[in-house]
PDB file of C-alpha atoms and ligand atoms in Angstrom:
ATOM      1  CA  MET W   3     -12.525 -32.322   7.549  1.00  0.00           C
ATOM      2  CA  ASN W   4     -11.188 -34.267   9.942  1.00  0.00           C
ATOM      3  CA  VAL W   5      -8.060 -31.380  11.409  1.00  0.00           C
ATOM      4  CA  VAL W   6      -5.255 -33.104  13.737  1.00  0.00           C
ATOM      5  CA  ILE W   7      -1.899 -31.546  14.890  1.00  0.00           C
ATOM      6  CA  GLU W   8       0.328 -34.154  16.526  1.00  0.00           C
ATOM      7  CA  GLN W   9       4.808 -33.557  17.178  1.00  0.00           C
ATOM      8  CA  THR W  10       6.510 -34.828  14.194  1.00  0.00           C
ATOM      9  CA  PHE W  11       9.566 -35.819  12.581  1.00  0.00           C
ATOM     10  CA  PRO W  12      12.259 -32.886  11.201  1.00  0.00           C
ATOM     11  CA  SER W  13      12.505 -34.583   8.087  1.00  0.00           C
ATOM     12  CA  LEU W  14       8.433 -34.669   7.671  1.00  0.00           C
ATOM     13  CA  THR W  15       8.573 -30.913   7.757  1.00  0.00           C
ATOM     14  CA  TRP W  16      10.275 -30.093   5.315  1.00  0.00           C
ATOM     15  CA  ALA W  17       8.741 -30.233   2.285  1.00  0.00           C
ATOM     16  CA  ILE W  18       6.087 -28.745   3.414  1.00  0.00           C
ATOM     17  CA  ARG W  19       8.221 -26.341   4.165  1.00  0.00           C
ATOM     18  CA  GLN W  20       9.769 -25.953   0.999  1.00  0.00           C
ATOM     19  CA  GLU W  21       6.955 -26.065  -0.614  1.00  0.00           C
ATOM     20  CA  ALA W  22       5.454 -22.930   1.303  1.00  0.00           C
ATOM     21  CA  MET W  23       7.876 -20.894   1.802  1.00  0.00           C
ATOM     22  CA  TYR W  24      10.940 -21.244  -0.625  1.00  0.00           C
ATOM     23  CA  PRO W  25       9.035 -22.740  -3.278  1.00  0.00           C
ATOM     24  CA  GLY W  26      11.699 -23.441  -6.623  1.00  0.00           C
ATOM     25  CA  LYS W  27      14.045 -24.161  -3.626  1.00  0.00           C
ATOM     26  CA  ASP W  28      16.499 -27.458  -2.896  1.00  0.00           C
ATOM     27  CA  LEU W  29      14.866 -29.223  -0.677  1.00  0.00           C
ATOM     28  CA  GLU W  30      18.675 -28.816   1.476  1.00  0.00           C
ATOM     29  CA  ALA W  31      17.812 -25.042   1.412  1.00  0.00           C
ATOM     30  CA  VAL W  32      14.954 -25.860   3.876  1.00  0.00           C
ATOM     31  CA  LYS W  33      16.336 -27.708   6.453  1.00  0.00           C
ATOM     32  CA  LEU W  34      17.885 -25.642   9.891  1.00  0.00           C
ATOM     33  CA  ASP W  35      21.050 -26.790  11.569  1.00  0.00           C
ATOM     34  CA  ASP W  36      19.400 -26.560  14.562  1.00  0.00           C
ATOM     35  CA  ASP W  37      16.191 -29.222  13.233  1.00  0.00           C
ATOM     36  CA  PHE W  38      17.181 -32.044  14.990  1.00  0.00           C
ATOM     37  CA  ASN W  39      16.933 -29.875  18.530  1.00  0.00           C
ATOM     38  CA  GLY W  40      13.778 -28.494  17.866  1.00  0.00           C
ATOM     39  CA  ILE W  41      10.064 -29.467  18.875  1.00  0.00           C
ATOM     40  CA  HIS W  42       7.993 -29.873  15.409  1.00  0.00           C
ATOM     41  CA  PHE W  43       4.347 -29.918  14.785  1.00  0.00           C
ATOM     42  CA  GLY W  44       2.509 -31.167  11.932  1.00  0.00           C
ATOM     43  CA  LEU W  45      -1.390 -30.397  11.234  1.00  0.00           C
ATOM     44  CA  TYR W  46      -3.051 -33.763   9.453  1.00  0.00           C
ATOM     45  CA  VAL W  47      -5.858 -32.635   6.673  1.00  0.00           C
ATOM     46  CA  ASN W  48      -7.724 -35.993   6.267  1.00  0.00           C
ATOM     47  CA  HIS W  49      -4.610 -37.592   6.941  1.00  0.00           C
ATOM     48  CA  ALA W  50      -2.847 -35.459   4.951  1.00  0.00           C
ATOM     49  CA  LEU W  51       0.095 -33.403   6.011  1.00  0.00           C
ATOM     50  CA  THR W  52      -0.763 -30.197   4.760  1.00  0.00           C
ATOM     51  CA  GLY W  53       0.993 -27.661   7.646  1.00  0.00           C
ATOM     52  CA  VAL W  54       3.800 -27.499  10.026  1.00  0.00           C
ATOM     53  CA  VAL W  55       6.106 -25.226  12.576  1.00  0.00           C
ATOM     54  CA  SER W  56       9.399 -26.323  14.319  1.00  0.00           C
ATOM     55  CA  LEU W  57       9.708 -25.065  18.389  1.00  0.00           C
ATOM     56  CA  PHE W  58      13.425 -24.136  19.707  1.00  0.00           C
ATOM     57  CA  ILE W  59      13.183 -23.744  23.431  1.00  0.00           C
ATOM     58  CA  ASP W  60      16.315 -21.233  25.626  1.00  0.00           C
ATOM     59  CA  GLN W  61      15.130 -22.056  29.147  1.00  0.00           C
ATOM     60  CA  ASP W  62      11.037 -20.260  29.778  1.00  0.00           C
ATOM     61  CA  ARG W  63      10.976 -18.730  25.806  1.00  0.00           C
ATOM     62  CA  ALA W  64      10.758 -20.469  23.172  1.00  0.00           C
ATOM     63  CA  GLN W  65      11.159 -19.364  18.986  1.00  0.00           C
ATOM     64  CA  PHE W  66       9.547 -21.586  16.685  1.00  0.00           C
ATOM     65  CA  ARG W  67      10.179 -21.119  13.018  1.00  0.00           C
ATOM     66  CA  LYS W  68       9.373 -22.018   9.877  1.00  0.00           C
ATOM     67  CA  LEU W  69       5.650 -22.358  10.141  1.00  0.00           C
ATOM     68  CA  ALA W  70       3.946 -22.831   7.596  1.00  0.00           C
ATOM     69  CA  VAL W  71       1.056 -24.227   5.462  1.00  0.00           C
ATOM     70  CA  LEU W  72       0.328 -25.893   2.256  1.00  0.00           C
ATOM     71  CA  PRO W  73      -0.539 -22.889  -0.452  1.00  0.00           C
ATOM     72  CA  HIS W  74      -4.180 -24.091  -1.316  1.00  0.00           C
ATOM     73  CA  MET W  75      -4.969 -24.711   2.038  1.00  0.00           C
ATOM     74  CA  GLN W  76      -3.842 -21.475   2.881  1.00  0.00           C
ATOM     75  CA  ARG W  77      -6.280 -18.944   4.258  1.00  0.00           C
ATOM     76  CA  LYS W  78      -9.306 -21.521   6.045  1.00  0.00           C
ATOM     77  CA  GLY W  79      -7.627 -21.082   9.891  1.00  0.00           C
ATOM     78  CA  LEU W  80      -5.513 -24.352   9.546  1.00  0.00           C
ATOM     79  CA  GLY W  81      -3.039 -21.495  10.394  1.00  0.00           C
ATOM     80  CA  ASN W  82      -4.514 -20.219  13.101  1.00  0.00           C
ATOM     81  CA  LEU W  83      -5.424 -22.976  14.896  1.00  0.00           C
ATOM     82  CA  ILE W  84      -1.069 -24.696  14.180  1.00  0.00           C
ATOM     83  CA  ILE W  85      -0.379 -20.971  15.942  1.00  0.00           C
ATOM     84  CA  GLN W  86      -3.373 -21.553  19.263  1.00  0.00           C
ATOM     85  CA  ASN W  87      -1.740 -24.890  20.113  1.00  0.00           C
ATOM     86  CA  LEU W  88       2.025 -24.269  19.999  1.00  0.00           C
ATOM     87  CA  ILE W  89       0.491 -21.219  22.351  1.00  0.00           C
ATOM     88  CA  SER W  90      -1.003 -24.252  24.099  1.00  0.00           C
ATOM     89  CA  PHE W  91       1.768 -26.243  24.590  1.00  0.00           C
ATOM     90  CA  CYS W  92       4.313 -23.521  25.460  1.00  0.00           C
ATOM     91  CA  LYS W  93       2.068 -22.979  28.373  1.00  0.00           C
ATOM     92  CA  THR W  94       1.772 -26.014  30.002  1.00  0.00           C
ATOM     93  CA  GLU W  95       5.775 -26.023  29.738  1.00  0.00           C
ATOM     94  CA  LYS W  96       5.216 -22.628  31.914  1.00  0.00           C
ATOM     95  CA  LEU W  97       7.083 -20.313  29.319  1.00  0.00           C
ATOM     96  CA  SER W  98       6.996 -16.657  29.447  1.00  0.00           C
ATOM     97  CA  LYS W  99       7.384 -16.132  26.243  1.00  0.00           C
ATOM     98  CA  ILE W 100       7.167 -17.533  22.240  1.00  0.00           C
ATOM     99  CA  TRP W 101       9.018 -15.309  19.634  1.00  0.00           C
ATOM    100  CA  CYS W 102       9.755 -15.964  15.884  1.00  0.00           C
ATOM    101  CA  ASN W 103      11.491 -12.982  13.491  1.00  0.00           C
ATOM    102  CA  ALA W 104       7.969 -12.898  10.903  1.00  0.00           C
ATOM    103  CA  ARG W 105       7.813 -12.405   7.428  1.00  0.00           C
ATOM    104  CA  VAL W 106       6.764  -8.517   7.222  1.00  0.00           C
ATOM    105  CA  ASP W 107       4.040  -9.675   4.862  1.00  0.00           C
ATOM    106  CA  ALA W 108       2.405 -11.700   7.639  1.00  0.00           C
ATOM    107  CA  ILE W 109       2.434  -9.694  10.022  1.00  0.00           C
ATOM    108  CA  GLY W 110      -1.121  -9.012   9.932  1.00  0.00           C
ATOM    109  CA  PHE W 111      -1.430 -12.329  10.528  1.00  0.00           C
ATOM    110  CA  TYR W 112       0.238 -12.875  14.115  1.00  0.00           C
ATOM    111  CA  GLU W 113      -1.359  -9.853  15.154  1.00  0.00           C
ATOM    112  CA  LYS W 114      -4.669 -11.671  14.268  1.00  0.00           C
ATOM    113  CA  ASN W 115      -3.183 -14.185  17.495  1.00  0.00           C
ATOM    114  CA  GLY W 116      -1.502 -11.591  19.847  1.00  0.00           C
ATOM    115  CA  PHE W 117       2.227 -11.088  18.426  1.00  0.00           C
ATOM    116  CA  VAL W 118       3.646  -7.497  19.231  1.00  0.00           C
ATOM    117  CA  THR W 119       6.723  -6.386  16.438  1.00  0.00           C
ATOM    118  CA  SER W 120       9.333  -5.523  18.653  1.00  0.00           C
ATOM    119  CA  GLY W 121      12.660  -3.720  17.127  1.00  0.00           C
ATOM    120  CA  GLU W 122      12.747  -3.122  13.771  1.00  0.00           C
ATOM    121  CA  PRO W 123      12.247  -5.127  10.265  1.00  0.00           C
ATOM    122  CA  PHE W 124      15.394  -5.650   9.014  1.00  0.00           C
ATOM    123  CA  SER W 125      16.098  -8.441   5.888  1.00  0.00           C
ATOM    124  CA  ARG W 126      17.889 -11.765   5.098  1.00  0.00           C
ATOM    125  CA  ASN W 127      18.086 -13.790   1.822  1.00  0.00           C
ATOM    126  CA  HIS W 128      15.893 -10.982   0.213  1.00  0.00           C
ATOM    127  CA  LEU W 129      13.075 -11.197   2.832  1.00  0.00           C
ATOM    128  CA  GLN W 130      11.879  -8.872   5.115  1.00  0.00           C
ATOM    129  CA  TYR W 131      11.624  -9.996   8.674  1.00  0.00           C
ATOM    130  CA  ILE W 132      10.970  -8.485  11.973  1.00  0.00           C
ATOM    131  CA  LYS W 133      10.772  -9.520  15.543  1.00  0.00           C
ATOM    132  CA  MET W 134       7.518 -10.552  16.948  1.00  0.00           C
ATOM    133  CA  GLU W 135       6.542 -12.312  20.173  1.00  0.00           C
ATOM    134  CA  LEU W 136       3.435 -13.002  22.808  1.00  0.00           C
ATOM    135  CA  LEU W 137       3.771 -12.838  26.596  1.00  0.00           C
ATOM    136  CA  LEU W 138       2.407 -16.125  28.087  1.00  0.00           C
ATOM    137  CA  GLY W 139       1.302 -15.592  31.638  1.00  0.00           C
TER     138      GLY W 139
HETATM  139  C1  LIG V   7       0.544 -17.235   7.248  1.00  0.00           C
HETATM  140  C2  LIG V   7       0.611 -18.947   6.625  1.00  0.00           C
HETATM  141  C3  LIG V   7       0.989 -19.943   7.923  1.00  0.00           C
HETATM  142  C4  LIG V   7      -0.684 -18.692   7.433  1.00  0.00           C
HETATM  143  O1  LIG V   7      -1.499 -19.238   8.047  1.00  0.00           O
HETATM  144  P1  LIG V   7      -3.347 -19.564   7.135  1.00  0.00           P
HETATM  145  O2  LIG V   7      -3.920 -20.972   7.221  1.00  0.00           O
HETATM  146  O3  LIG V   7      -2.965 -18.716   5.411  1.00  0.00           O
HETATM  147  O4  LIG V   7      -3.628 -18.445   8.378  1.00  0.00           O
HETATM  148  P2  LIG V   7      -5.217 -18.478   8.422  1.00  0.00           P
HETATM  149  O5  LIG V   7      -6.144 -18.715   7.227  1.00  0.00           O
HETATM  150  O6  LIG V   7      -5.121 -19.376   9.856  1.00  0.00           O
HETATM  151  O7  LIG V   7      -5.831 -16.985   9.257  1.00  0.00           O
HETATM  152  C5  LIG V   7      -5.809 -15.999  10.238  1.00  0.00           C
HETATM  153  C6  LIG V   7      -6.226 -15.089  10.590  1.00  0.00           C
HETATM  154  O8  LIG V   7      -5.125 -13.993   9.723  1.00  0.00           O
HETATM  155  C7  LIG V   7      -5.277 -13.280   8.231  1.00  0.00           C
HETATM  156  N1  LIG V   7      -4.174 -14.144   7.548  1.00  0.00           N
HETATM  157  C8  LIG V   7      -3.884 -14.942   6.637  1.00  0.00           C
HETATM  158  N2  LIG V   7      -2.845 -15.027   6.604  1.00  0.00           N
HETATM  159  C9  LIG V   7      -1.657 -13.676   6.381  1.00  0.00           C
HETATM  160  C10 LIG V   7      -1.405 -12.166   6.061  1.00  0.00           C
HETATM  161  N3  LIG V   7      -0.062 -12.706   5.576  1.00  0.00           N
HETATM  162  N4  LIG V   7      -1.369 -11.316   6.044  1.00  0.00           N
HETATM  163  C11 LIG V   7      -2.595 -10.687   7.116  1.00  0.00           C
HETATM  164  N5  LIG V   7      -3.203 -11.071   7.520  1.00  0.00           N
HETATM  165  C12 LIG V   7      -3.198 -12.692   6.938  1.00  0.00           C
HETATM  166  C13 LIG V   7      -7.027 -14.521   7.473  1.00  0.00           C
HETATM  167  O9  LIG V   7      -6.664 -13.518   7.287  1.00  0.00           O
HETATM  168  C14 LIG V   7      -7.514 -15.120   9.409  1.00  0.00           C
HETATM  169  O10 LIG V   7      -7.910 -13.775   9.212  1.00  0.00           O
HETATM  170  P3  LIG V   7      -9.834 -14.024  10.448  1.00  0.00           P
HETATM  171  O11 LIG V   7      -9.571 -14.579  11.194  1.00  0.00           O
HETATM  172  O12 LIG V   7     -10.081 -12.539   9.901  1.00  0.00           O
HETATM  173  O13 LIG V   7     -10.274 -14.222   8.937  1.00  0.00           O
HETATM  174  C15 LIG V   7      -0.321 -18.863   5.531  1.00  0.00           C
HETATM  175  O14 LIG V   7      -0.502 -17.506   4.924  1.00  0.00           O
HETATM  176  C16 LIG V   7       1.475 -19.703   4.689  1.00  0.00           C
HETATM  177  O15 LIG V   7       1.926 -21.102   5.175  1.00  0.00           O
HETATM  178  N6  LIG V   7       2.621 -18.543   4.070  1.00  0.00           N
HETATM  179  C17 LIG V   7       3.543 -18.926   3.441  1.00  0.00           C
HETATM  180  C18 LIG V   7       5.080 -19.127   4.708  1.00  0.00           C
HETATM  181  C19 LIG V   7       5.210 -17.939   4.959  1.00  0.00           C
HETATM  182  O16 LIG V   7       4.764 -17.041   5.167  1.00  0.00           O
HETATM  183  N7  LIG V   7       4.915 -18.085   6.728  1.00  0.00           N
HETATM  184  C20 LIG V   7       4.987 -17.310   8.006  1.00  0.00           C
HETATM  185  C21 LIG V   7       6.895 -17.090   7.923  1.00  0.00           C
HETATM  186  S1  LIG V   7       7.270 -15.969   9.443  1.00  0.00           S
END
Protein backbone atom coordinates (compact mmCIF):
# COMPACT_ATOMS: atom_id res chain seq x y z
CA MET A 1 0.00 0.00 0.00
CA ASN A 2 1.53 3.32 -1.09
CA VAL A 3 0.50 6.07 1.33
CA VAL A 4 1.29 9.76 0.84
CA ILE A 5 0.02 12.83 2.72
CA GLU A 6 0.22 16.20 1.03
CA GLN A 7 -1.47 19.58 1.06
CA THR A 8 -4.53 19.74 -1.09
CA PHE A 9 -7.30 22.11 -2.17
CA PRO A 10 -10.44 22.78 -0.13
CA SER A 11 -12.69 21.55 -2.93
CA LEU A 12 -10.99 18.15 -2.92
CA THR A 13 -11.86 17.56 0.73
CA TRP A 14 -15.60 17.94 0.29
CA ALA A 15 -16.46 14.56 -1.23
CA ILE A 16 -14.49 12.69 1.46
CA ARG A 17 -16.11 14.74 4.24
CA GLN A 18 -19.51 14.00 2.77
CA GLU A 19 -19.04 10.26 2.46
CA ALA A 20 -17.30 9.74 5.82
CA MET A 21 -19.12 12.27 8.00
CA TYR A 22 -22.42 13.30 6.45
CA PRO A 23 -23.73 10.46 4.27
CA GLY A 24 -27.03 11.52 2.77
CA LYS A 25 -26.30 15.24 3.09
CA ASP A 26 -25.76 17.44 0.13
CA LEU A 27 -22.25 18.60 -0.79
CA GLU A 28 -23.09 22.22 0.12
CA ALA A 29 -23.67 21.14 3.71
CA VAL A 30 -20.10 19.93 4.17
CA LYS A 31 -18.40 23.15 3.09
CA LEU A 32 -17.08 25.54 5.75
CA ASP A 33 -17.30 29.32 5.45
CA ASP A 34 -13.66 29.38 6.42
CA ASP A 35 -12.49 26.72 3.98
CA PHE A 36 -10.49 29.11 1.84
CA ASN A 37 -8.59 30.33 4.93
CA GLY A 38 -7.54 26.83 5.93
CA ILE A 39 -4.65 24.50 5.17
CA HIS A 40 -5.94 21.20 3.88
CA PHE A 41 -4.19 17.83 3.86
CA GLY A 42 -5.10 14.78 1.85
CA LEU A 43 -3.98 11.22 2.45
CA TYR A 44 -3.64 9.23 -0.75
CA VAL A 45 -3.61 5.44 -0.85
CA ASN A 46 -2.23 4.19 -4.13
CA HIS A 47 -2.91 7.69 -5.54
CA ALA A 48 -6.57 7.71 -4.48
CA LEU A 49 -7.67 10.43 -2.04
CA THR A 50 -8.81 8.46 1.02
CA GLY A 51 -8.61 10.79 4.01
CA VAL A 52 -8.63 14.53 4.70
CA VAL A 53 -8.27 17.10 7.44
CA SER A 54 -8.46 20.89 7.49
CA LEU A 55 -6.37 23.14 9.73
CA PHE A 56 -7.13 26.69 10.83
CA ILE A 57 -4.31 28.58 12.52
CA ASP A 58 -5.06 31.43 14.94
CA GLN A 59 -1.90 33.03 16.31
CA ASP A 60 -0.02 30.30 18.18
CA ARG A 61 -2.75 27.69 18.17
CA ALA A 62 -4.62 25.73 15.55
CA GLN A 63 -8.01 24.11 15.27
CA PHE A 64 -8.45 21.18 12.95
CA ARG A 65 -11.81 20.30 11.51
CA LYS A 66 -13.41 17.60 9.37
CA LEU A 67 -10.94 14.80 9.91
CA ALA A 68 -12.35 12.02 7.79
CA VAL A 69 -11.25 8.67 6.40
CA LEU A 70 -13.44 6.88 3.84
CA PRO A 71 -15.60 4.29 5.63
CA HIS A 72 -14.18 1.21 3.91
CA MET A 73 -10.63 2.35 4.79
CA GLN A 74 -11.21 3.10 8.48
CA ARG A 75 -9.48 1.18 11.29
CA LYS A 76 -6.35 0.57 9.22
CA GLY A 77 -4.17 3.19 10.90
CA LEU A 78 -4.77 5.93 8.32
CA GLY A 79 -6.45 8.34 10.76
CA ASN A 80 -3.39 8.00 12.99
CA LEU A 81 -1.11 8.87 10.08
CA ILE A 82 -3.15 11.99 9.30
CA ILE A 83 -3.22 13.21 12.89
CA GLN A 84 0.50 12.52 13.44
CA ASN A 85 1.32 14.38 10.23
CA LEU A 86 -0.81 17.28 11.44
CA ILE A 87 0.95 17.35 14.81
CA SER A 88 4.37 17.39 13.09
CA PHE A 89 3.23 20.23 10.83
CA CYS A 90 2.04 22.26 13.84
CA LYS A 91 5.29 21.65 15.70
CA THR A 92 7.26 22.81 12.66
CA GLU A 93 5.11 25.94 12.66
CA LYS A 94 6.02 26.39 16.36
CA LEU A 95 2.40 26.35 17.48
CA SER A 96 1.68 25.80 21.16
CA LYS A 97 -1.61 23.95 20.95
CA ILE A 98 -3.74 21.96 18.54
CA TRP A 99 -7.42 21.36 19.27
CA CYS A 100 -10.70 20.19 17.80
CA ASN A 101 -14.34 19.77 18.64
CA ALA A 102 -14.37 15.99 18.66
CA ARG A 103 -17.41 13.85 18.05
CA VAL A 104 -17.96 12.09 21.34
CA ASP A 105 -17.84 8.72 19.58
CA ALA A 106 -14.29 9.50 18.39
CA ILE A 107 -12.87 10.44 21.83
CA GLY A 108 -10.95 7.15 22.06
CA PHE A 109 -9.23 7.82 18.75
CA TYR A 110 -7.98 11.23 19.92
CA GLU A 111 -6.95 9.94 23.34
CA LYS A 112 -4.74 7.35 21.63
CA ASN A 113 -3.04 10.29 19.94
CA GLY A 114 -2.42 12.13 23.23
CA PHE A 115 -5.37 14.53 23.23
CA VAL A 116 -7.28 15.31 26.41
CA THR A 117 -10.83 16.53 26.79
CA SER A 118 -11.47 20.10 27.88
CA GLY A 119 -14.77 21.34 29.28
CA GLU A 120 -18.16 19.76 28.95
CA PRO A 121 -19.75 17.96 26.01
CA PHE A 122 -22.14 20.00 23.87
CA SER A 123 -24.56 19.23 21.12
CA ARG A 124 -24.73 20.70 17.63
CA ASN A 125 -26.94 19.52 14.77
CA HIS A 126 -28.01 16.45 16.77
CA LEU A 127 -24.43 15.29 17.38
CA GLN A 128 -22.54 15.33 20.69
CA TYR A 129 -19.12 16.97 20.70
CA ILE A 130 -16.41 17.76 23.21
CA LYS A 131 -13.36 19.97 22.88
CA MET A 132 -10.10 18.01 22.83
CA GLU A 133 -6.64 19.48 22.84
CA LEU A 134 -2.96 18.63 22.73
CA LEU A 135 -0.20 20.88 24.01
CA LEU A 136 2.83 20.92 21.73
CA GLY A 137 6.09 21.41 23.44
C1 LIG B 1 -12.30 9.01 13.43
C2 LIG B 1 -11.53 8.54 12.18
C3 LIG B 1 -10.88 9.72 11.49
C4 LIG B 1 -10.44 7.56 12.65
O1 LIG B 1 -9.69 7.15 11.50
P1 LIG B 1 -9.23 5.64 11.33
O2 LIG B 1 -8.36 5.56 10.12
O3 LIG B 1 -10.42 4.75 11.37
O4 LIG B 1 -8.38 5.43 12.66
P2 LIG B 1 -7.12 4.48 12.90
O5 LIG B 1 -7.34 3.20 12.18
O6 LIG B 1 -5.88 5.25 12.56
O7 LIG B 1 -7.23 4.24 14.46
C5 LIG B 1 -6.19 4.57 15.35
C6 LIG B 1 -6.54 4.01 16.71
O8 LIG B 1 -7.73 4.63 17.21
C7 LIG B 1 -8.75 3.65 17.40
N1 LIG B 1 -10.02 4.22 16.94
C8 LIG B 1 -10.35 4.56 15.68
N2 LIG B 1 -11.58 5.09 15.66
C9 LIG B 1 -12.02 5.07 16.94
C10 LIG B 1 -13.22 5.49 17.57
N3 LIG B 1 -14.22 6.04 16.89
N4 LIG B 1 -13.32 5.32 18.92
C11 LIG B 1 -12.33 4.77 19.64
N5 LIG B 1 -11.14 4.36 19.09
C12 LIG B 1 -11.01 4.50 17.77
C13 LIG B 1 -8.35 2.46 16.56
O9 LIG B 1 -8.89 1.27 17.04
C14 LIG B 1 -6.84 2.51 16.67
O10 LIG B 1 -6.43 1.95 17.90
P3 LIG B 1 -5.10 1.05 18.02
O11 LIG B 1 -3.98 2.00 17.62
O12 LIG B 1 -5.08 0.67 19.45
O13 LIG B 1 -5.28 -0.05 17.05
C15 LIG B 1 -12.45 7.76 11.20
O14 LIG B 1 -13.04 6.67 11.87
C16 LIG B 1 -13.53 8.60 10.56
O15 LIG B 1 -13.32 9.23 9.52
N6 LIG B 1 -14.74 8.58 11.16
C17 LIG B 1 -15.88 9.29 10.63
C18 LIG B 1 -15.71 10.78 10.71
C19 LIG B 1 -15.37 11.23 12.12
O16 LIG B 1 -15.98 10.82 13.10
N7 LIG B 1 -14.37 12.11 12.19
C20 LIG B 1 -13.91 12.66 13.43
C21 LIG B 1 -14.76 13.83 13.75
S1 LIG B 1 -14.29 14.52 15.29
